[in-house]
Coordinates of C-alpha atoms in Angstrom, one line a residue:
M1 CA -38.8 -18.0 9.9
K2 CA -38.5 -17.2 13.6
V3 CA -35.3 -19.1 13.8
F4 CA -34.0 -17.2 10.8
W5 CA -34.6 -13.9 12.4
I6 CA -33.1 -15.0 15.7
L7 CA -29.9 -16.1 13.9
F8 CA -29.9 -12.9 11.8
A9 CA -30.1 -10.8 15.0
V10 CA -27.3 -12.8 16.7
F11 CA -24.9 -12.5 13.7
A12 CA -25.8 -8.8 13.2
L13 CA -25.0 -8.2 16.9
L14 CA -21.7 -10.1 16.6
G15 CA -20.8 -8.1 13.5
L16 CA -21.4 -4.9 15.3
L17 CA -19.4 -5.9 18.3
L18 CA -16.5 -7.0 16.0
A19 CA -16.6 -3.7 14.2
A20 CA -16.7 -1.8 17.4
A21 CA -13.7 -3.8 18.7
V22 CA -11.7 -3.1 15.5
L23 CA -12.4 0.6 15.6
A24 CA -11.5 0.8 19.3
I25 CA -8.2 -0.9 18.7
D26 CA -7.5 1.4 15.7
H27 CA -8.2 4.4 17.9
H28 CA -6.0 3.1 20.7
V29 CA -3.0 2.5 18.3
K30 CA -3.3 5.9 16.8
K31 CA -3.9 7.8 20.0
S32 CA -1.0 6.1 21.9
T33 CA 1.5 7.1 19.2
E34 CA 0.4 10.4 17.7
D35 CA 2.7 12.4 20.0
Q36 CA 5.7 10.5 18.6
I37 CA 5.1 11.9 15.1
L38 CA 7.3 14.9 14.5
D39 CA 8.0 17.5 11.8
L40 CA 11.5 17.6 10.2
G41 CA 12.5 20.6 12.2
E42 CA 11.6 19.0 15.5
V43 CA 14.0 16.0 15.2
G44 CA 17.2 16.2 17.1
Q45 CA 20.4 14.2 16.6
G46 CA 22.1 11.2 18.1
Y47 CA 19.7 8.5 16.9
D48 CA 21.0 4.9 16.4
C49 CA 19.7 5.0 12.8
I50 CA 17.2 6.5 10.4
Y51 CA 14.9 3.5 9.8
V52 CA 13.2 3.3 6.4
L53 CA 10.4 0.8 5.9
G54 CA 10.1 -0.7 2.4
C55 CA 7.3 -0.9 -0.1
G56 CA 6.9 -1.7 -3.7
V57 CA 9.5 -1.4 -6.4
R58 CA 8.8 -1.3 -10.1
E59 CA 9.7 -4.0 -12.6
N60 CA 12.5 -1.8 -14.0
G61 CA 14.2 -1.8 -10.6
T62 CA 13.2 1.7 -9.5
P63 CA 11.3 2.6 -6.3
S64 CA 7.6 3.3 -6.4
H65 CA 6.5 6.9 -5.7
M66 CA 5.8 6.0 -2.0
L67 CA 9.2 4.3 -1.5
A68 CA 11.0 7.1 -3.3
D69 CA 9.4 9.7 -1.0
R70 CA 10.4 7.6 2.1
L71 CA 14.0 7.5 0.8
D72 CA 14.1 11.2 0.0
T73 CA 12.9 12.0 3.5
A74 CA 15.5 9.7 5.0
Y75 CA 18.2 11.4 2.9
A76 CA 17.1 14.8 4.2
L77 CA 17.3 13.5 7.7
Y78 CA 20.8 12.1 7.0
E79 CA 21.9 15.4 5.6
M80 CA 20.6 17.1 8.8
G81 CA 22.9 14.9 10.9
V82 CA 20.0 13.1 12.6
S83 CA 22.0 9.9 12.6
D84 CA 25.2 8.5 11.1
Y85 CA 23.4 5.4 9.8
I86 CA 20.4 4.4 7.7
L87 CA 18.8 1.0 8.0
V88 CA 16.5 0.0 5.2
S89 CA 14.1 -2.9 5.7
G90 CA 12.1 -4.7 3.1
D91 CA 11.2 -7.8 1.1
N92 CA 14.1 -9.7 -0.6
S93 CA 12.4 -13.1 -0.5
R94 CA 13.1 -13.8 -4.2
E95 CA 16.1 -13.4 -6.4
D96 CA 14.1 -11.2 -8.8
Y97 CA 12.6 -8.9 -6.1
D98 CA 15.0 -7.0 -3.9
E99 CA 13.4 -4.0 -2.2
V100 CA 16.4 -3.3 0.1
G101 CA 18.9 -3.4 -2.8
V102 CA 16.9 -0.8 -4.7
M103 CA 16.6 1.3 -1.6
K104 CA 20.3 1.2 -0.9
Q105 CA 21.2 2.0 -4.5
Y106 CA 18.8 5.0 -4.6
L107 CA 20.4 6.4 -1.5
M108 CA 23.9 5.8 -2.8
D109 CA 23.0 7.6 -6.0
K110 CA 22.1 10.6 -3.9
G111 CA 25.5 10.6 -2.3
V112 CA 25.1 8.5 0.9
P113 CA 28.2 6.4 1.5
E114 CA 27.6 2.7 1.1
E115 CA 29.2 1.8 4.4
V116 CA 26.6 3.7 6.4
I117 CA 23.6 2.0 4.8
Y118 CA 22.5 -1.3 6.4
K119 CA 20.0 -3.7 4.8
D120 CA 17.4 -5.9 6.5
H121 CA 16.5 -8.4 3.7
A122 CA 13.8 -10.2 5.7
G123 CA 11.5 -7.3 6.6
F124 CA 8.5 -9.1 5.1
S125 CA 6.0 -7.0 7.1
T126 CA 5.9 -4.0 9.4
Y127 CA 5.8 -6.3 12.5
E128 CA 8.7 -8.5 11.3
S129 CA 10.8 -5.4 10.4
L130 CA 10.5 -3.9 13.8
Y131 CA 10.9 -7.2 15.6
R132 CA 14.2 -7.7 13.6
A133 CA 15.3 -4.1 14.3
D134 CA 15.2 -5.0 17.9
A135 CA 16.4 -8.6 17.8
I136 CA 19.0 -8.5 15.0
F137 CA 20.2 -4.9 14.8
E138 CA 19.7 -4.2 18.5
V139 CA 18.7 -0.5 18.0
D140 CA 17.4 1.4 21.0
N141 CA 16.6 4.9 19.6
I142 CA 15.5 5.4 16.0
V143 CA 13.7 7.7 13.6
I144 CA 11.1 5.8 11.5
V145 CA 10.3 7.1 8.0
T146 CA 7.2 6.0 6.2
Q147 CA 3.9 7.6 5.1
G148 CA 1.7 9.1 7.8
Y149 CA -1.1 6.5 7.7
H150 CA 1.6 3.8 8.3
L151 CA 3.5 5.5 11.0
Y152 CA 1.1 4.8 13.9
R153 CA 1.4 1.1 13.5
A154 CA 5.2 1.1 13.1
L155 CA 5.6 3.3 16.2
Y156 CA 3.2 1.1 18.2
I157 CA 5.2 -2.0 17.3
A158 CA 8.5 -0.3 18.1
K159 CA 7.2 0.8 21.5
D160 CA 6.1 -2.8 22.2
R161 CA 9.6 -4.0 21.3
G162 CA 11.2 -1.6 23.8
I163 CA 12.6 0.7 21.1
K164 CA 12.4 4.5 21.6
A165 CA 11.2 5.9 18.3
V166 CA 9.9 9.0 16.7
G167 CA 8.3 9.1 13.3
I168 CA 8.6 11.4 10.2
E169 CA 5.9 11.4 7.6
A170 CA 7.0 11.0 4.0
D171 CA 3.9 12.5 2.3
P172 CA 4.8 15.2 -0.2
R173 CA 2.1 14.1 -2.6
T174 CA -1.3 12.3 -2.9
Y175 CA -1.1 8.6 -3.7
Y176 CA -3.5 6.8 -6.0
G177 CA -5.6 4.3 -4.1
Q178 CA -5.0 5.9 -0.7
T179 CA -8.6 5.5 0.4
M180 CA -8.4 1.7 0.1
R181 CA -5.0 1.7 1.7
D182 CA -6.4 3.6 4.7
L183 CA -9.2 1.1 5.1
R184 CA -6.8 -1.9 5.0
E185 CA -4.6 -0.2 7.5
V186 CA -7.4 -0.2 10.1
V187 CA -7.4 -4.0 9.8
A188 CA -3.6 -4.1 9.8
R189 CA -3.4 -2.1 13.1
C190 CA -5.8 -4.5 14.7
K191 CA -3.7 -7.5 13.5
D192 CA -0.5 -6.1 14.8
F193 CA -2.1 -5.1 18.1
F194 CA -2.6 -8.8 18.7
Y195 CA 0.8 -9.7 17.3
C196 CA 2.3 -7.4 20.0
I197 CA 0.4 -9.3 22.6
F198 CA 1.3 -12.9 21.5
E199 CA 4.7 -11.9 20.0
P200 CA 5.1 -14.5 17.2
K201 CA 8.7 -14.8 15.9
P202 CA 9.4 -13.4 12.4
T203 CA 10.1 -15.7 9.4
Y204 CA 13.8 -15.4 9.9
L205 CA 16.1 -14.5 12.8
G206 CA 19.9 -14.8 12.8
E207 CA 23.1 -13.4 14.2
T208 CA 23.2 -9.8 15.6
I209 CA 24.5 -7.0 13.4
T210 CA 25.9 -4.0 15.1
L211 CA 25.5 -0.7 13.3
G212 CA 28.9 0.9 12.8

C-alpha cells in the first residue's frame, strides 16, 4: 500500500508538471503572436499573397461553414487590394477529397480570376502548409486567413519559417463544437511548438512555384 501511494504521488506530480508545461507553451504561442492579429481596416497592401488555410468540405463538394467564412474573408481582402494573389492550402491526398479544388472554385464563383488563385495540394496540417509556403512558394510577406483560435499557431509557425505575416480572423458566427476545438488547439499549439524546434520535413516537397 505504501508503494502504491508513492507511485500515485509520483505520477500525479508528473501529470501536474506536464499540464503546467503545456499551458506555459500555449500561453507563449498566443502571447508572442497576438500583436500580429489585425482587423480588416488595419491591413495595408503589397503582400505577396492572401493565404487561406483549408478545413473540411462537405460530401456534396461545398465548403463547410468554417471554410466558407475563411474564403469570404479572403475575398474581401482581395477586393480591398491587399494582394494580387490568393494561395489556398489544404488536403488533396485522395481523388475523392479535394479541399483546394473546392476553395478555388468557391473564389472563382465570387469573381476572382482563376489565374490569381494558387493551390497547395499538400497542406495536410498547419505546420506542413506554412513549411511549404516558405519552401515551395517562397513567400515572404503574407496575410493569413483562418478562425481566431487557429491564427496564433499559424502565425507562430510562419514566424519560425522566417515569413512576415499578419492574421485576419474569419469568425462571423459561432461554430458548433468550438469548446472541444479550443481544447484540442491547446495540444496542437504544444505539438507545433516542438515541430518548430526540430523542423521535420513535410510529407511532400517539390519544385518551387513563383506567384505571378
